[in-house]
XYZ file of C-alpha atoms in Angstrom:
612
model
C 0.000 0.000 0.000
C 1.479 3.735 -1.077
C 1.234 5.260 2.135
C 2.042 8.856 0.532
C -1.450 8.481 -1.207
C -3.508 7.005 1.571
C -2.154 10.334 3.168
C -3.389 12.093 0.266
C -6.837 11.080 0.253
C -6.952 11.123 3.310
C -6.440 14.929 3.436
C -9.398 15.257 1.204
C -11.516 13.397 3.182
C -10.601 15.192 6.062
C -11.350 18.282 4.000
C -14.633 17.378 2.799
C -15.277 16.126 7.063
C -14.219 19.853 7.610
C -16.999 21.506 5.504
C -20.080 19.739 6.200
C -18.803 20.120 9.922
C -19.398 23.706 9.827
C -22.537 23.584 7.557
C -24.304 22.079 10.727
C -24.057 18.075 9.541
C -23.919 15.438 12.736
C -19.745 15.126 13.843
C -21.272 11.020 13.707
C -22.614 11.432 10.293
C -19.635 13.995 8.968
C -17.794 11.543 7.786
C -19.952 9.277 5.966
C -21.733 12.243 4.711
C -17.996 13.104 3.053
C -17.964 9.328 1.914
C -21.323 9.449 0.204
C -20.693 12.913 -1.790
C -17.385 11.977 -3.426
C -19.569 8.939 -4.677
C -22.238 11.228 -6.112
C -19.726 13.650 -7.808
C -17.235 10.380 -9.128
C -20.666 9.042 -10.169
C -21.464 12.243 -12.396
C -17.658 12.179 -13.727
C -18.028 8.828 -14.774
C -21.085 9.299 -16.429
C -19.616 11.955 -18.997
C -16.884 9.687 -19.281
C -14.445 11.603 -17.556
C -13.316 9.182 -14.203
C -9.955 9.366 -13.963
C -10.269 13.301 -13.720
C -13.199 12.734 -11.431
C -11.006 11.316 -8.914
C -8.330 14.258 -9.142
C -10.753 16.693 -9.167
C -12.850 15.116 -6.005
C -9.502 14.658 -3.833
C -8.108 17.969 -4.867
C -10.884 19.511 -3.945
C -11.630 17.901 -0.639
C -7.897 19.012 -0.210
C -8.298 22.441 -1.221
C -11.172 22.721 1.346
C -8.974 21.784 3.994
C -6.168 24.052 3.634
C -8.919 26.900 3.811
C -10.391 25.951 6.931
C -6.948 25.640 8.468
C -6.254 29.090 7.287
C -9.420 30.421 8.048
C -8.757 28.366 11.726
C -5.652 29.938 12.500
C -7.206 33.438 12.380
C -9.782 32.909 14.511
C -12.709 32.198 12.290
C -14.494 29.528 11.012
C -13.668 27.504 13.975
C -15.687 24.367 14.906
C -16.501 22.935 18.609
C -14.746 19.912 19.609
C -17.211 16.896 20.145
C -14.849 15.100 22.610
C -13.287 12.090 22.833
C -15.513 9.188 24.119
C -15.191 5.391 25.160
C -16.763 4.155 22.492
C -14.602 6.367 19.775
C -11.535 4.475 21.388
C -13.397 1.206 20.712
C -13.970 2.262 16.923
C -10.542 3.593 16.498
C -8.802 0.449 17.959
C -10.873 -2.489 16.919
C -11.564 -0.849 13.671
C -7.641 -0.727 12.737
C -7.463 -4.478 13.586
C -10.077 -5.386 11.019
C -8.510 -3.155 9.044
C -5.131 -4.563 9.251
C -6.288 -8.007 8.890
C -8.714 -6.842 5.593
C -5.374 -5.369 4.292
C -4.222 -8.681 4.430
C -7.147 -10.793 2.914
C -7.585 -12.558 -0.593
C -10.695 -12.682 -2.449
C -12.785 -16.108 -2.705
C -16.540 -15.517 -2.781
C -17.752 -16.663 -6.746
C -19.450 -13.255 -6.753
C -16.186 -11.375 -6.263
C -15.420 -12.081 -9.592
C -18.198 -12.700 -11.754
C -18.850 -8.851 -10.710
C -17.848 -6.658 -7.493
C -13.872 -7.077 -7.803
C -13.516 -6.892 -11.489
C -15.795 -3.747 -11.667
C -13.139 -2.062 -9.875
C -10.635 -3.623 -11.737
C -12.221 -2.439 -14.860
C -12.807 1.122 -13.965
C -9.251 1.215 -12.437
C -6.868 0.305 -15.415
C -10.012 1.344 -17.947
C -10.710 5.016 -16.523
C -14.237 4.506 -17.768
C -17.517 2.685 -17.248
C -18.145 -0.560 -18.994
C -19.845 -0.288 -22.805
C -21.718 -2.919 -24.616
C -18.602 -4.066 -25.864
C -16.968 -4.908 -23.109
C -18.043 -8.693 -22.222
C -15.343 -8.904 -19.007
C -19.037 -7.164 -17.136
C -21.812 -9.560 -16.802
C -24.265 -8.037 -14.816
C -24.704 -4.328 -16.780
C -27.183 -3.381 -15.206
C -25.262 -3.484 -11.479
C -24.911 0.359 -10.680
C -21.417 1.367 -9.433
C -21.625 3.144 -6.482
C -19.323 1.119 -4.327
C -16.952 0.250 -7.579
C -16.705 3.857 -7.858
C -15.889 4.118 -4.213
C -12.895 1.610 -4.064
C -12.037 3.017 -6.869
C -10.926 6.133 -6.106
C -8.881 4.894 -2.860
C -7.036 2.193 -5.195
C -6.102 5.336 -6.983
C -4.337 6.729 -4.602
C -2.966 3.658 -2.209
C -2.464 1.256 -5.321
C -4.646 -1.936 -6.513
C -5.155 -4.695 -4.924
C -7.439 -6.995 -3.189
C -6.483 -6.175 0.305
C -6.928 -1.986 -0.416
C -10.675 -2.897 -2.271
C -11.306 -4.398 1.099
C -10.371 -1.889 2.994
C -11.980 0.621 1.227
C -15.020 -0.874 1.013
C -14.736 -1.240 5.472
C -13.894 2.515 5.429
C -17.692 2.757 3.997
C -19.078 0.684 6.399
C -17.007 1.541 9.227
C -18.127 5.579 8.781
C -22.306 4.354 8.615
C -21.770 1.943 11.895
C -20.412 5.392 13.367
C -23.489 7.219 12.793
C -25.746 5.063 15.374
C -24.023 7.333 18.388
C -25.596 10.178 17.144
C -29.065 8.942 18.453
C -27.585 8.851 22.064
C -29.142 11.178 24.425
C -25.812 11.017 26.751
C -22.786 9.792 25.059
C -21.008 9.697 28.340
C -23.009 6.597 29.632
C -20.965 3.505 28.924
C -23.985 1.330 29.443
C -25.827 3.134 26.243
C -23.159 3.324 23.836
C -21.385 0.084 24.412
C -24.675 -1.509 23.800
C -24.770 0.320 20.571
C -20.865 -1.054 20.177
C -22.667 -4.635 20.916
C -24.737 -3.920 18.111
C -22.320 -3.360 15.703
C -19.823 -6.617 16.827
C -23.218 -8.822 16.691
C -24.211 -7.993 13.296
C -21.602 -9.547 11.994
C -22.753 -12.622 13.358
C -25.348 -12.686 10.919
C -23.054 -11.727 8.113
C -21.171 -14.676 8.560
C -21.911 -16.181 5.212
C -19.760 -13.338 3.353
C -18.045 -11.355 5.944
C -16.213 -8.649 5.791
C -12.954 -10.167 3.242
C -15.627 -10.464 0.348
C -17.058 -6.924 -1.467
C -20.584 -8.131 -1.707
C -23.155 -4.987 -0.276
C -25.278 -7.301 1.295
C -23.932 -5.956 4.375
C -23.210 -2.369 3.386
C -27.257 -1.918 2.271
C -28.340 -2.285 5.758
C -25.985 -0.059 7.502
C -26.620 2.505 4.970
C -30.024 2.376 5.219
C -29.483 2.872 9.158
C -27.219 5.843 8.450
C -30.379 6.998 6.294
C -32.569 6.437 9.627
C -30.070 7.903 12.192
C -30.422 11.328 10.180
C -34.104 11.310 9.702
C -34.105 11.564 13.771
C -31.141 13.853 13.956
C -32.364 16.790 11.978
C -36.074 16.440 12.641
C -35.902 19.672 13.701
C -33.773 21.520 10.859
C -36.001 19.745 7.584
C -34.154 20.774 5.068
C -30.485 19.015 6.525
C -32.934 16.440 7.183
C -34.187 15.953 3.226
C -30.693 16.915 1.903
C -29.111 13.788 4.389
C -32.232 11.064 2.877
C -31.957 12.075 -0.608
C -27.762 11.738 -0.295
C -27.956 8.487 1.571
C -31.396 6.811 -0.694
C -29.813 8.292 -3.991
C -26.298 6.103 -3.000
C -28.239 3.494 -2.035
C -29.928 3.023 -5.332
C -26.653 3.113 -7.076
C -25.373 0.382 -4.693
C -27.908 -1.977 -5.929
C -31.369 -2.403 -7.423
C -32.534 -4.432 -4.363
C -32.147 -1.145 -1.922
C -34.887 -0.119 -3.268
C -36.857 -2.214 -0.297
C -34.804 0.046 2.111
C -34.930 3.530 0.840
C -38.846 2.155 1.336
C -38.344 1.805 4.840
C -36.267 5.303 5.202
C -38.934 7.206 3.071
C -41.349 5.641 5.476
C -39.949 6.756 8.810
C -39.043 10.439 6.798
C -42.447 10.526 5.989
C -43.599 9.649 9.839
C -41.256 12.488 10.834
C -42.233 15.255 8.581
C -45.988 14.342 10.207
C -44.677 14.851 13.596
C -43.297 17.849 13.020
C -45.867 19.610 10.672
C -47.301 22.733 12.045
C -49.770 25.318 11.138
C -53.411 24.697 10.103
C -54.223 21.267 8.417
C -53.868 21.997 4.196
C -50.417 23.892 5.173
C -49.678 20.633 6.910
C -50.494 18.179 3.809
C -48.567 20.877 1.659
C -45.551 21.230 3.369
C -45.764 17.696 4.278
C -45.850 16.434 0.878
C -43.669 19.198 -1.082
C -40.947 18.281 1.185
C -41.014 14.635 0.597
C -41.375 14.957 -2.712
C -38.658 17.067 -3.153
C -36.792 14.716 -1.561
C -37.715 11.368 -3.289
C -37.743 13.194 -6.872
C -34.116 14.390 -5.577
C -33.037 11.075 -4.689
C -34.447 9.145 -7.339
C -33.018 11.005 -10.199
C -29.321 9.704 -9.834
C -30.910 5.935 -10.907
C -33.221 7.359 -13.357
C -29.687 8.192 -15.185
C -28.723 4.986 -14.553
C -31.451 2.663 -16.237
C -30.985 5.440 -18.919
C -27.541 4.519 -19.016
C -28.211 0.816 -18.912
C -31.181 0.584 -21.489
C -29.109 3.014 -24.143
C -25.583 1.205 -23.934
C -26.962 -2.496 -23.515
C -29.292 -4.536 -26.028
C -29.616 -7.175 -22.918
C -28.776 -7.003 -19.349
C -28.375 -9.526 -16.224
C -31.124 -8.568 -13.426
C -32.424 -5.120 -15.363
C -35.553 -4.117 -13.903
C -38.268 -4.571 -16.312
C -41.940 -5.362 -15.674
C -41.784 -7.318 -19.293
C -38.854 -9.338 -18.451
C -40.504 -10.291 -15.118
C -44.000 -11.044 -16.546
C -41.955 -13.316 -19.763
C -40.075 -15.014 -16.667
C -43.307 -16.094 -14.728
C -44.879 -17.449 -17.475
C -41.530 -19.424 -17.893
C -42.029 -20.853 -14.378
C -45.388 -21.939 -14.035
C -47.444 -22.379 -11.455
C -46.142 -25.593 -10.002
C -42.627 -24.322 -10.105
C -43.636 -21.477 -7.983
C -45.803 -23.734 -5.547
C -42.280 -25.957 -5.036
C -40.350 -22.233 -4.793
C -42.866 -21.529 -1.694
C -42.906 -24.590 0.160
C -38.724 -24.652 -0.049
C -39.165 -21.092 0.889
C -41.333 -21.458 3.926
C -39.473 -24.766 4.954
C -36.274 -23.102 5.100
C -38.177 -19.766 7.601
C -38.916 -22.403 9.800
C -35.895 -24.420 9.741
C -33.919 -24.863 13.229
C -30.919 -24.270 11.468
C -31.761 -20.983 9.518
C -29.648 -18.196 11.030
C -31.700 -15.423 10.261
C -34.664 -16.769 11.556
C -32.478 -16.953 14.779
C -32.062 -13.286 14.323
C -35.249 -12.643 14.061
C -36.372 -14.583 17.140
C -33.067 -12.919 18.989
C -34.237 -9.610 18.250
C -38.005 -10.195 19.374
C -36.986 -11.508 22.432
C -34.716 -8.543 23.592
C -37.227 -6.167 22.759
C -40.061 -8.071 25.503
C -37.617 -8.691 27.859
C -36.512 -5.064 27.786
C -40.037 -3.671 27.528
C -40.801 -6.127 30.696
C -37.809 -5.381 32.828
C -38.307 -1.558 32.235
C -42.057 -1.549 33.075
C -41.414 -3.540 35.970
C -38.540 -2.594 37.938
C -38.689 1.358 36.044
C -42.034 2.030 36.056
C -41.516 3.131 32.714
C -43.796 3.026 29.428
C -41.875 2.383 26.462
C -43.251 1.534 22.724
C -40.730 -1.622 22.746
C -43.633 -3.873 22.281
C -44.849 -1.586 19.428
C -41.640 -1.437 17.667
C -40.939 -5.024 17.988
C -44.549 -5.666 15.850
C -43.244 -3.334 13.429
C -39.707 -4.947 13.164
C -41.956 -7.986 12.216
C -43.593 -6.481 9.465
C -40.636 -5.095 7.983
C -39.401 -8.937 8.319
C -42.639 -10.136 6.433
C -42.468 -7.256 3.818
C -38.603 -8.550 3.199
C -40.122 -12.114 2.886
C -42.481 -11.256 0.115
C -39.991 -8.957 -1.655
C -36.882 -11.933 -1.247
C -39.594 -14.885 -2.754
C -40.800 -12.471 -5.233
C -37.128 -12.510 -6.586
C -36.840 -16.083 -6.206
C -39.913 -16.465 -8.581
C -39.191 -13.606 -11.030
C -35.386 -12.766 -11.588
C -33.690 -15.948 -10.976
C -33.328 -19.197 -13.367
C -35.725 -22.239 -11.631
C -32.173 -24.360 -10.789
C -31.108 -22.131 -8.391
C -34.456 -20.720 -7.098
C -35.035 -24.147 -6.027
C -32.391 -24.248 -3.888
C -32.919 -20.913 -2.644
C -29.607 -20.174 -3.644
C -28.424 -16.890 -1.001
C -31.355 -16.999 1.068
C -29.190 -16.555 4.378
C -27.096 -13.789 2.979
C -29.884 -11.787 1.460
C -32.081 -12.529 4.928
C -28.701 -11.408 6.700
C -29.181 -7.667 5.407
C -32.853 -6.925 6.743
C -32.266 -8.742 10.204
C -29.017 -6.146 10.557
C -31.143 -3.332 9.515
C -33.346 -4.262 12.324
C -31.112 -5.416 14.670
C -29.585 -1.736 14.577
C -33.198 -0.137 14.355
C -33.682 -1.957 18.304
C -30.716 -1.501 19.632
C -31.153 2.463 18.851
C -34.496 2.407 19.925
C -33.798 0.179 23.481
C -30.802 2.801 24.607
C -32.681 5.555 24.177
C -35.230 4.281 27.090
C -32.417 2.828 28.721
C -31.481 6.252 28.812
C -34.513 7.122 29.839
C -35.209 5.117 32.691
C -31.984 6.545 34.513
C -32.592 8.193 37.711
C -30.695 11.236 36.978
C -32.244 12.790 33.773
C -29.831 15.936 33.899
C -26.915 15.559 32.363
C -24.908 17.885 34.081
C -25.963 15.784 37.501
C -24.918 12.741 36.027
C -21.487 11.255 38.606
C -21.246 8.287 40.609
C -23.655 9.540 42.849
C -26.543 10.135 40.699
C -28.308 6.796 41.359
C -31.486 6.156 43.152
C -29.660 3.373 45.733
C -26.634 1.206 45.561
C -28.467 -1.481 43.933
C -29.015 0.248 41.177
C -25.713 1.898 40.835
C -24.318 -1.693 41.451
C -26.575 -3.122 38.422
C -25.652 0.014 35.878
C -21.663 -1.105 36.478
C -22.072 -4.813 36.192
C -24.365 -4.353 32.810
C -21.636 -1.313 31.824
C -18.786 -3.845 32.334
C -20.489 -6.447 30.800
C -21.115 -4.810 27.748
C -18.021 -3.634 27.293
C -16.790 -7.153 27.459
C -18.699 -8.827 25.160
C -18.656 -5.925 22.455
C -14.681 -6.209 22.713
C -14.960 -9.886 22.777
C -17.689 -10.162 19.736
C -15.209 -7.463 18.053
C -12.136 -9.748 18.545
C -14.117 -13.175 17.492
C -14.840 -11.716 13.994
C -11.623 -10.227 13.729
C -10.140 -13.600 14.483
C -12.567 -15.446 12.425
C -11.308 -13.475 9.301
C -8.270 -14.303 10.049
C -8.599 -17.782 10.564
C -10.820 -17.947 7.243
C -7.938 -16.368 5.712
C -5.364 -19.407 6.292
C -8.131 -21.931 5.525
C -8.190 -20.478 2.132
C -4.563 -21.001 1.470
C -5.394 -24.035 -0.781
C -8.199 -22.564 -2.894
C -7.944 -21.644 -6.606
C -7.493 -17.828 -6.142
C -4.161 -18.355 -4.036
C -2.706 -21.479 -6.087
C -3.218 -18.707 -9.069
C -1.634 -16.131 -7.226
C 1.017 -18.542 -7.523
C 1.596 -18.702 -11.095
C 2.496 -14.651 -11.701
C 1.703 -11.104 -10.986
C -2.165 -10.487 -12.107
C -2.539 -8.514 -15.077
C -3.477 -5.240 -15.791
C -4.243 -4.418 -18.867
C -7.501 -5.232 -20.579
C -7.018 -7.352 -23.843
C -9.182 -10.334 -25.380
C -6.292 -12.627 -24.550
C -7.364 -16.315 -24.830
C -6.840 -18.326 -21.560
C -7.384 -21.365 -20.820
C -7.456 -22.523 -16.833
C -6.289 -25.773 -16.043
C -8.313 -26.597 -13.028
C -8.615 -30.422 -11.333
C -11.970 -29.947 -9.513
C -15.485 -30.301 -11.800
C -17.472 -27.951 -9.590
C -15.229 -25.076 -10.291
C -15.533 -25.444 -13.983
C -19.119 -26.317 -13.924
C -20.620 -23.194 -12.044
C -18.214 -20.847 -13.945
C -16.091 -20.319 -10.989
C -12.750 -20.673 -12.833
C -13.569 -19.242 -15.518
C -14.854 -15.855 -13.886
C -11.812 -16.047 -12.002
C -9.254 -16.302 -14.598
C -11.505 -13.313 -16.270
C -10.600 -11.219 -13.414
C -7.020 -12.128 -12.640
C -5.684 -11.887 -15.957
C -8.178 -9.107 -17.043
C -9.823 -10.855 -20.364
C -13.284 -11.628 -21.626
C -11.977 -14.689 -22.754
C -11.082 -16.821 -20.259
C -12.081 -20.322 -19.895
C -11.862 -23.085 -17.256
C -11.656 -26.777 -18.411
C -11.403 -30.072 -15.991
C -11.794 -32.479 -18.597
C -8.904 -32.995 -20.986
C -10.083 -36.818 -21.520
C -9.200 -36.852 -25.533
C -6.738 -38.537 -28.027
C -3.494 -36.021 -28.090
C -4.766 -34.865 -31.699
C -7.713 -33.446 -30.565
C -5.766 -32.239 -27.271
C -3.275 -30.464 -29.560
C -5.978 -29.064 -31.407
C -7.975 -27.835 -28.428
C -4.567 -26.138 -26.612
C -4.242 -24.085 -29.926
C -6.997 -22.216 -29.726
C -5.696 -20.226 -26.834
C -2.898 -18.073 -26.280
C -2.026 -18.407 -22.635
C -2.335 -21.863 -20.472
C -2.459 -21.244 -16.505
C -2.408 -24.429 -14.444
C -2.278 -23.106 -10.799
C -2.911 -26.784 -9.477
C -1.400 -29.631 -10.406
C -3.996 -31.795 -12.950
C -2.558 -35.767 -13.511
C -4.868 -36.250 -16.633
C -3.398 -32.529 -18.031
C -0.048 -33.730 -17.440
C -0.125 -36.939 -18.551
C -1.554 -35.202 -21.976
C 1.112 -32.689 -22.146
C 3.883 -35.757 -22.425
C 1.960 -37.570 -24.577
C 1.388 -34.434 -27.302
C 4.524 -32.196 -26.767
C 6.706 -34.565 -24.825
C 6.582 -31.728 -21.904
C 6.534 -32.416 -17.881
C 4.395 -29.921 -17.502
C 2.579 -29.473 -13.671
C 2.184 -26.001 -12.333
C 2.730 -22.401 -13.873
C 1.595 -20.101 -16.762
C 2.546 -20.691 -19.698
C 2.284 -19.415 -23.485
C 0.947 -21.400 -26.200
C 3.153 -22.296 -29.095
C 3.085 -24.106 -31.674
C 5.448 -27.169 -30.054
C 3.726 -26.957 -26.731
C 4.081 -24.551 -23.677
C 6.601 -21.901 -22.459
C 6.707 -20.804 -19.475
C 6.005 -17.094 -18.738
C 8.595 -16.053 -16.635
């Protein structure tokens, strides 16, 4: 990693963090706020075709704001307050350059890292542009490129590879799990915010499918959408932060992916409760400002995608998951009735299944809430709306349902539908929305239900008896443990993943040679031993993205006369064999006379040489 230009963008960050400081944005939503506008403005620069100057212009800018406000700082104006330095920040700051350290050091396996996430940002690295219909190395087209863009522009600057994507892509989700202490009523109350930190170290239990070493958003939907949430109830009192903060976070969202479009629902749902709450003035001025303000903001966060499936339906004659009310209704038909009656009962079988981890989730969360709203009513006295928001948290689960089988049914081909292929790491996303929609909820009561209710008061004193103070400590310290310990199990857990993938393809074809960089229709052919990899396209999407071609293919079967294995090896330019193949071997003697086993190689016309 070039740790002159991680200093570099980090100075425009920084930049960027100082501006919307001083315009009045949340210090806890600051930075993601400075995350999501260089994604808006890279977004626009790609558009016209003009990336690579994007990302100069962006960083130079953020840059260029800094220096200002350190000028303007150092004569006495402009200045900003300091926000403090809390427990929890420490917890952030330390656990959070762990994970980083050990993302910095993590390979890519997940299939979908490479049939689309890493070699987007591959693509628009080395390429400087988006992808046109003539570039084949992009499957799925119609896959906005808001995180792409993102990693993008830190590659840029700290160099490429798999480890800085990673990180990058952290830094994103890092800034929106930061945003949740924004909705604390006392930040100085360990109990509160550590239960918040609990929150965060917890969801990646149910992320465990992907974690964090993969660049899939199914994670990074959910904690944006929460960001989206934590601002709604920041600036319900200044409305026009408030719509500026939904339609930045809902018009990223929709460029992450087209299934956010079930949680810019929810956040134009709870905007929409808010606005009513805070509506004043006779009844019509009400509905008026009411709606005017949310349609402002929807028709202001909507218009980013809007450019998109422009983009999409103008540049490509067919694309993978495009959102088209034809394409579903053609793929229904397909399906029939029965097929969708199987779909179902799969579908339900697997909600009720003891071993489906979201449904533990689901059950987890449920059960907190009651036992919360129990404990507070009885030993508090207090009324809280736990129960209430726990029957809400349900219906968002049952909306999710229908929206996740609706998929199953309309965008995806019967042989994987069946098997509800990604039903635990698409169910993972909406219980982490929710799990961080409770959590925020149940400290703010737990604040609540304190003795002391002035701040200022607040010491080790300000309890009603010792019993009390004795119970605040021994649920402080226990939070604090587990939310270090949950921390530490994921960070371990990567890491452990991480030497268990030592044998997979990806590292045996690290193995072979530096990847390559620049985009060509090379012909490749992977050598790989194992069926499954070839079969599901694995290898093939693999070698794609390491040696940056659109024609790449993985073979496992070389069971032919050497005429027709001479034949085949010709039509390809470059042979990779990261993994030793007996049957490949055995072929090469047999053909070329060549003891051939590992390595990349070049295809001649008397056999192989090796690329040095």
């Amino acid at each position: 990693m070039a740790w002159l230009g991680l200093v570099f963008y980090g100075l425009g960050l920084m930049g960027y963090n100082a501006t919307y400081r001083r315009l009045g944005v949340s210090p806890y939503l600051s930075w993601l706020t400075d995350m999501l506008t260089q994604i808006l403005l890279l977004y626009v620069f790609a558009m016209l075709g003009w990336l690579n100057l994007g990302i100069w212009v962006v960083t130079l800018l953020g840059i260029g704001m800094l220096v200002t406000w350190t000028v303007l700082g150092r004569l006495g104006k402009g200045a900003v307050p300091f926000e403090g330095l809390h427990v929890f920040d420490l917890w952030m700051i330390g656990l959070g350059l762990a994970m980083a350290n050990v993302l910095g050091h993590s390979p890519l396996i997940h299939y979908d890292n490479f049939s689309h996430w890493a070699v987007m940002v591959k693509f628009l690295t080395f390429t400087g542009h988006l992808p046109g219909a003539h570039d084949a190395i992009i499957s799925f087209t119609s896959y906005p490129p808001a995180t792409a863009l993102f990693m993008t522009q830190f590659v840029h600057w700290v160099g490429f590879s798999e480890g800085a994507m990673l990180i990058a892509q952290f830094l994103l989700i890092w800034a929106a799990s930061y945003s949740v202490f924004a909705v604390l009523r006392d930040r100085s109350r360990v109990l509160t915010s550590f239960l918040l930190c609990l929150t965060i170290a917890v969801s990646y239990v149910f992320n465990i499918n992907i974690r964090l070493n993969n660049l899939l958003v199914d994670y990074v939907l959910p904690v944006l959408a929460v960001a989206g949430l934590v601002g709604v109830y920041v600036y319900r009192r200044r409305p026009w932060l408030q719509a500026a903060h939904v339609s930045l976070v809902g018009a990223v969202l929709l460029l992450v992916k087209n299934s956010a479009a079930f949680f810019v629902v929810v956040l134009v749902g709870y905007l929409l409760t808010s606005l009513i709450r805070q509506a004043q003035g006779r009844w019509w001025r009400q509905t008026l400002t009411v709606l005017g303000r949310l349609a402002l903001t929807v028709g202001t966060m909507v218009l980013p995608f809007l450019w998109w499936e422009w983009h999409v339906k103008t540049t490509f004659t067919e694309s993978k998951h495009e959102i088209s009310a034809q394409a579903y209704s053609q793929q229904l038909a397909h399906e029939g009735t029965r097929a969708v009656y199987k779909i179902g009962q799969r579908f339900l079988d697997q909600i009720f299944s003891q071993q489906s981890l979201s449904t533990k989730g689901i059950l987890l969360i449920n059960v907190v809430l009651l036992v919360s709203w129990l404990l507070l009513r009885v030993v508090s006295h207090q009324r809280t709306p736990l129960v209430k928001l726990a029957l809400l948290l349900d219906v968002i689960f049952i909306l999710y349902y229908g929206s996740l089988f609706g998929m199953y049914i309309l965008s995806m081909p019967y042989a994987e539908a069946i098997t509800l292929d990604g039903f635990e790491r698409y169910m993972s996303s909406t219980v982490v929305l929710n799990l961080f929609i409770g959590a925020m909820v149940l400290a703010y009561y737990l604040d609540a239900a304190l003795y002391e209710q002035d701040f200022t008061k607040r010491d080790l004193r300000a309890f009603k008896s010792i019993r009390t103070k004795n119970a605040y400590q021994l649920g402080s310290f226990l939070m604090i443990f587990f939310a270090i310990i949950m921390m530490y199990s994921e960070i371990n857990g990567t890491t452990f993943t991480n030497r268990m993938n030592r044998s997979t393809l990806p590292i045996q074809l690290a193995r072979t040679g530096k990847p390559w960089t620049h985009y060509s229709h090379r012909r490749v052919l992977l050598v790989d031993p194992h069926p499954g990899d070839v079969d599901s396209y694995y290898a093939g999407f693999l070698a794609n993205y390491y040696f940056f071609t659109d024609k790449s293919v993985g073979q496992e079967n070389f069971m032919e006369s050497p005429s027709a294995f001479k034949q085949n090896l010709q039509r390809y330019q470059y042979v990779a064999v990261p993994e030793y193949h007996h049957t490949f071997t055995v072929m090469m003697r047999h053909a070329y006379h060549q003891n051939v086993r590992t390595g990349l190689f070049k295809v001649t016309a008397t056999g192989l040489q090796r690329v040095r």
